[in-house]
Amino acid sequence: MKFTKMQGIGNDYVYVNCFEEKVEDPSALAIQVSDRHFGIGSDGLILICPSEVADCEMAMYNADGSRGEMCGNGVRCVGKYMYDYGLTDKTEITVETLAGIKTLQLFVENGKVAKVRVDMGSPILTPAEIPVVAEGDKAVDEPILVDGKEYHMTCVSMGNPHAVVYVDDVDNLPIEEIGPKFESHERFPRRVNTEFVKVLDRHTVQMRVWERGSAETLACGTGACAVAVSCILNGLTEDEVTVKLLGGDLEIQWDQEKNKVYMTGPATVVFDGELK
């Protein structure tokens, strides 16, 4: 089976072109290829498949084999793959995901896609739809007790659930201890991705992310979008935010008039290979 390893600001996946390849058990394959010692090494597996409603379909699996609804960094790489590997000659394409159809604008330099702007759609703020157990019509600055300590979270779904928590020190946060406790907390029926955030100024924030099914990753595109929405809801930033992640920066805009979130960032091929 031929594959391509790609990364979006350090959020790396193994990509398989299912226009040409057939994957029988994607969950098992995701576990196999994600292993950084005995496999290829990645945050998961993404299949690029034919679609009846879009230019292609993105089927995304986490490192533990669980299916994910959406991956912002992953979908940018799908756009780059479609163009760079000759599956399309368009610079605006649509991608079918479990979180709906996403529209991608491809920025081409020297015949290759350098960065991608993704229409991530409208943020979901209704607790039951995220889902999170909370009172009221939004979970904004909502208290939550984790391991005996009270935190405040703002919950947003960008097709997958996120809890945004503000902290004073992102760099020294014991994320390996606290991340799993948020992920499996009883208030999140489908588990949750947790973003720990420090606001640097009205246009810039810093974050680390604990992703359900993958532990800490260098970047999370949907998480960066959720963080920007959360910051705006809490009055902490303007509508355009640079989100600084361990793997690099993403530019996020929440157009509140259209109620659309746009994410712009790079996409990079690491290498091509073949799994025997």
Short mmCIF file of C-alpha atoms in Angstrom, two decimals, residues 8-262:
data_model
loop_
_atom_site.label_atom_id
_atom_site.label_comp_id
_atom_site.label_asym_id
_atom_site.label_seq_id
_atom_site.Cartn_x
_atom_site.Cartn_y
_atom_site.Cartn_z
CA GLY A 8 0.30 20.79 9.14
CA ILE A 9 2.40 22.72 11.67
CA GLY A 10 3.53 19.45 13.22
CA ASN A 11 0.13 17.71 13.31
CA ASP A 12 1.19 14.69 11.23
CA TYR A 13 -0.90 11.98 9.58
CA VAL A 14 -0.40 9.11 7.20
CA TYR A 15 -2.46 9.76 4.05
CA VAL A 16 -3.72 7.04 1.72
CA ASN A 17 -5.10 7.81 -1.74
CA CYS A 18 -8.24 5.65 -1.79
CA PHE A 19 -8.93 6.68 -5.37
CA GLU A 20 -6.24 4.05 -6.03
CA GLU A 21 -5.79 2.05 -2.81
CA LYS A 22 -8.27 -0.01 -0.77
CA VAL A 23 -8.13 -0.12 3.04
CA GLU A 24 -10.07 -3.00 4.62
CA ASP A 25 -9.74 -2.09 8.31
CA PRO A 26 -8.86 1.60 8.75
CA SER A 27 -9.05 1.50 12.57
CA ALA A 28 -6.46 -1.27 12.79
CA LEU A 29 -4.30 0.42 10.14
CA ALA A 30 -4.44 3.72 12.06
CA ILE A 31 -3.08 2.01 15.19
CA GLN A 32 -0.37 0.26 13.17
CA VAL A 33 0.93 3.25 11.21
CA SER A 34 0.69 5.73 14.10
CA ASP A 35 3.15 3.83 16.32
CA ARG A 36 6.31 5.93 16.37
CA HIS A 37 8.53 2.95 17.24
CA PHE A 38 7.11 0.04 15.24
CA GLY A 39 5.04 1.87 12.61
CA ILE A 40 5.46 4.96 10.45
CA GLY A 41 4.78 7.42 13.26
CA SER A 42 1.85 9.83 13.16
CA ASP A 43 -1.10 11.34 15.01
CA GLY A 44 -3.39 9.09 12.97
CA LEU A 45 -4.54 7.99 9.54
CA ILE A 46 -6.42 9.97 6.89
CA LEU A 47 -8.01 8.34 3.86
CA ILE A 48 -8.62 10.50 0.77
CA CYS A 49 -11.66 8.90 -0.86
CA PRO A 50 -14.02 9.54 -3.77
CA SER A 51 -17.17 11.47 -2.85
CA GLU A 52 -20.58 11.82 -4.46
CA VAL A 53 -21.14 15.29 -2.94
CA ALA A 54 -17.67 16.92 -2.99
CA ASP A 55 -14.32 16.74 -4.78
CA CYS A 56 -13.20 14.12 -2.25
CA GLU A 57 -13.98 12.68 1.16
CA MET A 58 -11.64 12.82 4.18
CA ALA A 59 -11.97 9.84 6.53
CA MET A 60 -9.88 10.58 9.63
CA TYR A 61 -8.80 8.10 12.31
CA ASN A 62 -6.97 8.89 15.55
CA ALA A 63 -3.86 7.09 16.72
CA ASP A 64 -5.98 4.81 18.92
CA GLY A 65 -8.11 3.73 15.94
CA SER A 66 -11.16 5.81 16.82
CA ARG A 67 -12.89 7.74 14.04
CA GLY A 68 -12.65 11.52 14.22
CA GLU A 69 -15.23 13.88 12.76
CA MET A 70 -12.86 16.55 11.54
CA CYS A 71 -9.21 17.64 11.58
CA GLY A 72 -8.32 21.18 10.56
CA ASN A 73 -4.63 20.54 9.94
CA GLY A 74 -5.50 17.28 8.23
CA VAL A 75 -7.99 18.80 5.81
CA ARG A 76 -5.41 21.38 4.68
CA CYS A 77 -3.07 18.53 3.81
CA VAL A 78 -5.89 16.80 1.92
CA GLY A 79 -6.22 19.95 -0.19
CA LYS A 80 -2.49 19.98 -0.89
CA TYR A 81 -2.51 16.29 -1.79
CA MET A 82 -5.42 16.67 -4.19
CA TYR A 83 -3.62 19.43 -6.11
CA ASP A 84 0.03 18.37 -5.84
CA TYR A 85 -0.67 14.74 -6.77
CA GLY A 86 -2.83 15.64 -9.75
CA LEU A 87 -6.28 14.67 -8.48
CA THR A 88 -7.54 18.18 -9.23
CA ASP A 89 -6.38 21.30 -11.05
CA LYS A 90 -8.75 23.59 -9.16
CA THR A 91 -7.56 26.05 -6.52
CA GLU A 92 -10.88 25.93 -4.68
CA ILE A 93 -12.15 22.48 -3.75
CA THR A 94 -14.71 20.88 -1.47
CA VAL A 95 -14.00 18.07 1.00
CA GLU A 96 -16.66 15.85 2.56
CA THR A 97 -16.13 15.14 6.29
CA LEU A 98 -18.25 13.79 9.13
CA ALA A 99 -18.54 17.44 10.22
CA GLY A 100 -19.97 18.51 6.86
CA ILE A 101 -18.53 19.70 3.56
CA LYS A 102 -15.54 22.04 3.89
CA THR A 103 -14.49 24.52 1.20
CA LEU A 104 -10.73 24.99 0.75
CA GLN A 105 -8.89 27.80 -1.01
CA LEU A 106 -5.46 26.62 -2.20
CA PHE A 107 -2.55 29.08 -2.44
CA VAL A 108 -0.12 27.74 -5.05
CA GLU A 109 3.56 28.70 -5.25
CA ASN A 110 5.86 27.25 -7.95
CA GLY A 111 3.29 24.64 -8.90
CA LYS A 112 2.74 23.34 -5.35
CA VAL A 113 0.26 24.27 -2.63
CA ALA A 114 2.04 26.26 0.10
CA LYS A 115 -0.89 27.14 2.35
CA VAL A 116 -4.61 26.57 2.54
CA ARG A 117 -7.55 28.65 3.78
CA VAL A 118 -10.39 26.52 5.07
CA ASP A 119 -13.98 27.57 5.60
CA MET A 120 -14.49 25.65 8.84
CA GLY A 121 -18.19 26.48 9.02
CA SER A 122 -20.17 27.79 11.96
CA PRO A 123 -19.16 27.10 15.54
CA ILE A 124 -21.62 25.03 17.56
CA LEU A 125 -22.24 26.53 21.00
CA THR A 126 -25.35 24.66 22.18
CA PRO A 127 -24.18 22.30 24.98
CA ALA A 128 -26.28 19.31 23.89
CA GLU A 129 -24.86 19.53 20.36
CA ILE A 130 -21.20 19.81 21.41
CA PRO A 131 -21.86 17.64 23.53
CA VAL A 132 -21.20 18.78 27.10
CA VAL A 133 -23.32 18.58 30.22
CA ALA A 134 -23.98 22.22 31.12
CA GLU A 135 -26.82 24.49 32.11
CA GLY A 136 -27.93 27.40 29.92
CA ASP A 137 -27.79 27.93 26.17
CA LYS A 138 -23.98 28.23 26.07
CA ALA A 139 -21.09 26.86 28.12
CA VAL A 140 -19.04 30.07 28.38
CA ASP A 141 -16.70 30.55 31.37
CA GLU A 142 -18.35 27.48 32.87
CA PRO A 143 -16.88 26.07 36.12
CA ILE A 144 -15.75 22.43 36.04
CA LEU A 145 -14.21 20.36 38.83
CA VAL A 146 -11.31 18.22 37.63
CA ASP A 147 -9.25 16.15 40.05
CA GLY A 148 -10.46 18.27 42.96
CA LYS A 149 -9.57 21.61 41.35
CA GLU A 150 -12.01 24.09 39.82
CA TYR A 151 -11.30 25.31 36.30
CA HIS A 152 -13.35 27.51 33.99
CA MET A 153 -14.02 26.28 30.46
CA THR A 154 -15.70 27.53 27.32
CA CYS A 155 -17.03 24.73 25.14
CA VAL A 156 -17.23 24.90 21.35
CA SER A 157 -17.75 22.29 18.66
CA MET A 158 -16.11 22.76 15.27
CA GLY A 159 -17.53 19.41 14.18
CA ASN A 160 -15.77 17.84 17.16
CA PRO A 161 -15.98 18.83 20.85
CA HIS A 162 -13.54 21.25 22.48
CA ALA A 163 -13.13 22.62 25.99
CA VAL A 164 -11.03 25.80 26.15
CA VAL A 165 -9.37 26.49 29.50
CA TYR A 166 -7.39 29.65 30.30
CA VAL A 167 -4.19 29.28 32.32
CA ASP A 168 -1.39 31.60 33.46
CA ASP A 169 1.47 29.36 32.29
CA VAL A 170 1.08 27.21 29.19
CA ASP A 171 4.73 26.16 28.89
CA ASN A 172 5.00 24.45 32.28
CA LEU A 173 1.51 22.98 32.37
CA PRO A 174 1.49 19.27 33.41
CA ILE A 175 -0.68 18.42 30.41
CA GLU A 176 0.07 14.69 30.58
CA GLU A 177 -1.59 14.60 34.01
CA ILE A 178 -4.54 16.93 33.51
CA GLY A 179 -5.31 16.27 29.83
CA PRO A 180 -6.61 12.70 30.24
CA LYS A 181 -8.80 13.77 33.16
CA PHE A 182 -10.53 16.38 31.01
CA GLU A 183 -10.77 13.97 28.07
CA SER A 184 -12.64 11.31 30.03
CA HIS A 185 -14.58 13.62 32.35
CA GLU A 186 -18.19 12.57 32.90
CA ARG A 187 -19.46 15.90 31.56
CA PHE A 188 -18.25 15.00 28.04
CA PRO A 189 -20.35 12.10 26.69
CA ARG A 190 -18.10 11.66 23.61
CA ARG A 191 -14.87 12.67 25.37
CA VAL A 192 -13.31 16.04 24.53
CA ASN A 193 -10.30 17.83 23.08
CA THR A 194 -8.93 20.27 25.64
CA GLU A 195 -7.07 23.48 24.77
CA PHE A 196 -5.03 25.20 27.50
CA VAL A 197 -4.64 28.85 26.52
CA LYS A 198 -2.77 31.99 27.53
CA VAL A 199 -3.85 35.28 25.96
CA LEU A 200 -0.78 37.30 24.90
CA ASP A 201 -2.58 40.35 23.47
CA ARG A 202 -5.78 41.29 21.64
CA HIS A 203 -4.60 39.54 18.47
CA THR A 204 -2.41 36.70 19.75
CA VAL A 205 -2.86 33.66 21.97
CA GLN A 206 -0.72 30.67 22.90
CA MET A 207 -2.13 27.18 23.30
CA ARG A 208 -1.34 23.54 23.96
CA VAL A 209 -3.82 20.81 23.15
CA TRP A 210 -4.71 17.40 24.53
CA GLU A 211 -6.56 15.58 21.76
CA ARG A 212 -8.96 12.76 22.55
CA GLY A 213 -7.53 9.54 21.18
CA SER A 214 -4.10 11.00 20.38
CA ALA A 215 -2.78 12.63 23.62
CA GLU A 216 -0.84 15.90 23.25
CA THR A 217 -0.19 16.92 19.65
CA LEU A 218 1.91 19.72 18.20
CA ALA A 219 -1.17 21.35 16.66
CA CYS A 220 -4.94 21.07 16.30
CA GLY A 221 -6.72 23.10 13.63
CA THR A 222 -10.26 22.69 14.93
CA GLY A 223 -8.88 23.40 18.40
CA ALA A 224 -7.31 26.65 17.23
CA CYS A 225 -10.68 27.64 15.74
CA ALA A 226 -12.46 26.79 18.99
CA VAL A 227 -9.89 28.84 20.91
CA ALA A 228 -10.44 31.89 18.70
CA VAL A 229 -14.22 31.61 19.10
CA SER A 230 -13.84 31.20 22.86
CA CYS A 231 -11.54 34.21 23.15
CA ILE A 232 -13.99 36.38 21.21
CA LEU A 233 -16.97 35.14 23.25
CA ASN A 234 -15.10 35.99 26.45
CA GLY A 235 -14.11 39.44 25.15
CA LEU A 236 -10.39 38.63 25.26
CA THR A 237 -9.41 39.22 21.61
CA GLU A 238 -10.53 40.77 18.34
CA ASP A 239 -12.20 38.75 15.58
CA GLU A 240 -8.89 37.86 13.89
CA VAL A 241 -6.46 35.91 16.05
CA THR A 242 -3.01 34.39 15.59
CA VAL A 243 -2.96 31.13 17.52
CA LYS A 244 0.55 30.03 18.46
CA LEU A 245 0.83 26.25 18.80
CA LEU A 246 3.84 24.05 19.52
CA GLY A 247 4.16 23.28 15.80
CA GLY A 248 3.64 26.80 14.46
CA ASP A 249 1.04 29.51 13.94
CA LEU A 250 -2.47 29.47 12.51
CA GLU A 251 -4.45 32.52 11.43
CA ILE A 252 -8.08 32.28 12.56
CA GLN A 253 -10.92 34.65 11.69
CA TRP A 254 -14.48 34.46 13.00
CA ASP A 255 -16.73 36.41 10.65
CA GLN A 256 -19.63 36.90 13.04
CA GLU A 257 -21.86 38.48 10.39
CA LYS A 258 -21.68 35.27 8.32
CA ASN A 259 -21.06 33.16 11.45
CA LYS A 260 -18.19 31.44 9.67
CA VAL A 261 -14.75 30.53 10.98
CA TYR A 262 -11.80 30.64 8.56
#
